Each structure stands twice: as structure tokens, then as C-alpha cells.
């Protein structure tokens, strides 16, 4: 047997094995939500457990220089488009980034902010985000580590304290829809009247494959919780925010099926 047929056989075997895993994921019972939350907490606070962790947490060392810089630049461009369409101030004021990771978004948003609050479940990511910000601007930075099981505590004493709430590449890795609702309600509490939440989620389509498996957190973290585009729009309103605009990015250098929302907190 020549090398080429062997490689083709190996590719077929890997493809069939992947298909079998997906089928198995859909027929096995879904584990209790509490266990998925524990798995998520273990994953994001266990930096050394997965070689891909720094990439998943959007560290400079994990994404590589070009992609790391592109993440923040692309998101700032979308935010500026939303802000202009909604006639918002030219600068974002006090900014909270929920899920700051290694600072890929922070380095784009913080230089024009009045204050930047770096929120994450990982102390390592917060420290890295603060380090990266120190190299690009002198904006005051407040680190804020949160417990994935009790995100509401982050808003205690910070009600109506920020102008801009950023939450990017977070919704899809949350364990459940209820966890998403909790973060949206935190955003509503922390935003001042008239403030904006800039939130991204991963949308699903009629194709079943992008839907969340919820069996193995580390293997399925980027599709743990997905939504229909209109479904998420309605969910944000249920959580006290007013959906104003949405734009879709079907594919970029990181993944596919991204939807970005501009949500405001009513002034009255």
C-alpha cells in the first residue's frame, strides 16, 4: 500500500470518528447544569490544563501578534459604527469589559476610555490584560475577578457606574441560557441610563452541527450556548436592555456565525 492511500484512509477514519462523536453527543443524556458550571470554572481558572488555553482566552501569546491585534481593531470598528448610528458620545466613558481575557479588546477600547474595568474569572487573564494595557495607555484600570457561579456579586456597589459594557466571545462559552441572562442583568445593573452594552453571541442556523453539545466543556466550549438571531434579540429585552442594532459576521479568522448587538439602557 502506498503512502497516499494510507493518508486517505486515515482521513476517512478521523472523519468517521468525528461523526460518531457528534452522534453520541446528541443521544447521551445532558449532564446537570451544575456539573457543566464546575467544568467551566475548572477550565478557565486552570491555565496549564490545556495547551490551547491562552488562545481561547485571547492572550497575545496564544493568538499570535497579527490575530491578536486584529481582534480588538475589528471590534472597535463595529462599536464605532453602532455608536455613530445611535448618536452616542465619541468616547466610551467608563468601560466594563466582561471577559477581558488577555486584553485583545482592551488595548483597542481603553486608550479613549475614562476608566477601564477588566472583569474575568481568571486572575491570570486579568493580570495579563492589565499588563498589556500598561504598554499602550495610561487609562486607570480596575481589575475585577468574578466567581462564575455568582456573577451578580460583581455589580454590588457598582450600580449605574459605567457608560459602556463590553461582552465579546463570552456568551458562547457560558454553560447555559440562564447564565447568559445573569450576565445581561449584570450589564443592566452596571450601566448608567443611556449607556450601551456591546454584546456578541454565536448564532445557530437550521444546520444542527453548530448547536451546543454540552457534554465535554473543553471540547465544545465555543458552542456551549448559541441562539437564533431573533431569539437573542428578545432575550436581551427580557433582561431589561433595549436591543437597537445587530450586525452579522458569518466568518472571521477565529470562527464562524458571530452576531453583534448594540443594547441600550433606557434613560427613564
XYZ file of C-alpha atoms in Angstrom:
268
model
C 0.000 0.000 0.000
C 1.407 3.424 -0.961
C 1.672 6.382 1.407
C -1.127 8.353 -0.320
C -3.878 5.698 0.143
C -2.810 5.303 3.763
C -3.237 9.012 4.356
C -6.634 8.958 2.668
C -7.739 6.032 4.850
C -6.523 7.900 7.943
C -8.551 10.982 6.941
C -11.678 8.882 6.430
C -11.200 7.205 9.812
C -10.803 10.572 11.566
C -13.879 11.941 9.790
C -15.999 8.933 10.725
C -14.768 9.100 14.320
C -15.746 12.781 14.497
C -19.201 11.990 13.106
C -19.676 9.216 15.652
C -18.697 11.569 18.498
C -21.250 14.125 17.316
C -23.994 11.494 17.139
C -23.011 10.240 20.583
C -23.149 13.790 21.946
C -26.718 14.160 20.749
C -28.029 10.880 22.167
C -26.259 10.836 25.526
C -28.062 12.480 28.450
C -27.057 16.075 29.094
C -25.137 16.374 32.372
C -26.574 18.501 35.197
C -26.009 22.225 34.706
C -24.096 22.439 37.988
C -21.546 19.984 36.651
C -21.114 21.967 33.446
C -20.612 25.131 35.520
C -17.970 23.339 37.583
C -16.257 22.176 34.380
C -16.288 25.739 33.043
C -14.855 27.119 36.272
C -12.123 24.481 36.281
C -11.275 25.197 32.654
C -10.967 28.987 32.831
C -9.074 29.021 36.123
C -6.780 26.157 35.073
C -4.426 27.869 32.690
C -1.953 24.970 32.445
C -4.503 22.219 31.769
C -4.975 22.862 28.027
C -2.255 23.911 25.536
C -4.929 25.894 23.666
C -5.972 27.839 26.772
C -4.069 31.044 26.012
C -5.523 31.111 22.513
C -9.038 30.515 23.815
C -8.534 33.270 26.397
C -7.265 35.591 23.646
C -3.805 36.176 25.020
C -1.234 37.754 22.749
C 0.945 34.655 23.148
C -1.987 32.399 22.236
C -3.376 34.178 19.176
C -0.158 35.452 17.684
C 0.636 39.100 17.018
C -1.418 39.636 13.851
C -4.618 37.931 15.004
C -4.364 39.428 18.489
C -4.259 42.957 17.095
C -6.989 42.220 14.566
C -9.489 41.130 17.251
C -9.563 44.494 19.000
C -9.401 46.567 15.820
C -12.345 44.760 14.224
C -14.460 45.017 17.353
C -13.710 48.698 17.824
C -14.788 49.319 14.215
C -18.141 47.601 14.824
C -18.626 49.510 18.085
C -17.834 52.835 16.406
C -20.380 52.030 13.695
C -23.032 51.357 16.348
C -22.112 54.458 18.355
C -22.335 56.691 15.283
C -25.694 55.214 14.244
C -27.092 55.736 17.753
C -25.584 59.226 18.118
C -23.594 58.225 21.201
C -20.629 60.221 22.582
C -17.380 59.938 20.658
C -15.591 58.354 23.633
C -16.854 55.325 25.608
C -16.566 56.846 29.101
C -16.219 54.292 31.890
C -15.891 50.877 30.231
C -16.520 47.450 31.722
C -15.253 44.501 29.731
C -16.847 41.292 30.934
C -14.421 38.530 29.990
C -11.352 40.625 29.262
C -9.090 37.615 28.644
C -5.571 38.621 27.677
C -6.548 42.145 26.646
C -7.097 41.833 22.890
C -10.175 44.074 23.073
C -8.969 46.168 25.987
C -5.974 47.566 24.107
C -8.347 48.908 21.443
C -11.025 50.350 23.744
C -9.108 51.545 26.811
C -6.971 54.324 25.263
C -10.034 56.579 24.788
C -11.874 55.443 27.941
C -12.194 57.429 31.142
C -11.666 54.236 33.152
C -11.423 50.572 32.194
C -12.749 47.797 34.440
C -11.220 44.449 33.472
C -13.528 41.606 34.516
C -12.735 37.919 34.242
C -13.000 34.652 36.159
C -9.270 34.104 35.663
C -6.811 36.054 37.798
C -4.090 35.198 35.268
C -6.074 36.749 32.418
C -6.819 39.901 34.396
C -3.141 40.325 35.227
C -2.186 39.832 31.576
C -4.858 42.289 30.428
C -3.613 44.918 32.889
C -0.026 44.303 31.744
C -0.941 44.781 28.089
C -2.882 47.959 28.852
C 0.104 49.376 30.687
C 2.064 49.191 27.447
C -0.434 51.171 25.344
C -2.116 53.768 27.562
C -2.321 55.379 30.992
C -6.087 54.954 31.403
C -6.930 53.977 35.000
C -7.615 50.226 35.149
C -9.661 48.431 37.794
C -9.187 44.636 37.930
C -12.267 42.679 38.969
C -12.218 38.889 39.344
C -15.640 37.234 39.449
C -16.910 33.855 40.560
C -18.510 32.091 37.595
C -21.157 30.735 39.973
C -22.086 34.162 41.350
C -21.593 36.810 38.639
C -24.192 39.088 40.235
C -21.784 39.961 43.028
C -19.705 41.962 40.550
C -22.447 44.586 40.299
C -22.826 45.070 44.042
C -21.863 48.663 44.818
C -21.295 49.387 41.118
C -24.876 50.034 40.040
C -25.144 52.618 37.247
C -21.380 53.195 37.317
C -20.382 52.583 33.682
C -21.214 54.016 30.269
C -20.142 51.064 28.114
C -20.422 47.349 28.881
C -18.472 45.071 26.523
C -19.038 41.311 26.396
C -17.354 39.598 23.442
C -16.528 35.920 22.863
C -18.187 35.125 26.191
C -21.820 34.184 25.576
C -20.995 31.054 23.569
C -18.739 29.669 26.314
C -21.282 30.132 29.112
C -22.770 26.885 30.447
C -26.454 27.713 29.896
C -29.033 30.239 28.748
C -29.676 31.102 32.393
C -26.027 32.082 32.760
C -26.382 34.374 29.753
C -29.414 36.028 31.331
C -27.477 36.629 34.517
C -24.713 38.459 32.654
C -27.202 40.587 30.729
C -28.868 41.549 34.005
C -25.472 42.457 35.443
C -24.957 44.714 32.422
C -28.329 46.366 33.020
C -27.431 46.998 36.673
C -23.980 48.404 35.965
C -24.920 50.665 33.055
C -25.953 54.238 33.589
C -29.226 55.285 31.926
C -28.430 55.902 28.272
C -25.412 53.580 28.389
C -24.649 50.914 25.796
C -23.918 47.197 26.019
C -21.875 45.838 23.122
C -22.503 42.097 23.166
C -21.599 39.302 20.773
C -23.070 35.820 20.574
C -22.774 32.837 18.240
C -25.914 32.193 16.243
C -27.147 28.853 15.071
C -28.971 28.013 11.862
C -31.052 25.132 10.537
C -27.805 23.152 10.401
C -27.679 21.155 13.667
C -23.890 20.993 13.822
C -23.206 24.433 15.334
C -25.580 23.724 18.224
C -24.166 23.186 21.677
C -23.272 19.644 22.756
C -22.813 20.417 26.477
C -21.177 17.066 27.238
C -17.488 17.890 27.202
C -16.884 21.526 28.097
C -13.274 21.783 26.947
C -14.070 20.173 23.570
C -17.259 22.146 22.926
C -16.602 25.423 24.735
C -17.066 27.652 21.670
C -20.610 26.357 21.065
C -21.860 25.746 24.593
C -24.710 28.265 24.310
C -25.925 29.518 20.938
C -29.069 31.360 19.861
C -31.219 32.254 16.930
C -30.645 35.887 15.968
C -34.193 36.955 16.842
C -34.159 34.742 19.939
C -31.226 36.630 21.433
C -32.778 39.969 20.476
C -35.870 39.075 22.523
C -33.788 37.705 25.388
C -31.939 40.983 25.854
C -35.230 42.846 26.158
C -36.385 40.318 28.750
C -33.281 41.199 30.788
C -34.028 44.920 30.878
C -31.989 46.177 27.913
C -33.303 47.671 24.685
C -31.948 45.991 21.530
C -31.206 48.660 18.963
C -28.915 47.254 16.284
C -27.412 43.951 15.171
C -24.767 43.082 12.611
C -23.573 39.662 11.480
C -20.075 38.372 10.815
C -20.608 34.954 9.187
C -16.894 34.176 9.358
C -13.635 35.723 10.526
C -10.128 34.464 11.275
C -11.243 32.919 14.587
C -14.544 31.158 13.849
C -17.977 31.458 12.246
C -21.524 32.690 12.921
C -20.966 35.775 15.065
C -23.720 38.293 15.777
C -23.009 41.649 17.447
C -25.699 43.633 19.245
C -25.995 47.222 20.413
C -28.190 47.269 23.526
C -29.051 50.406 25.447
C -30.372 51.101 28.908
C -33.352 53.431 28.770
C -32.748 56.882 30.220
C -36.019 56.978 32.098
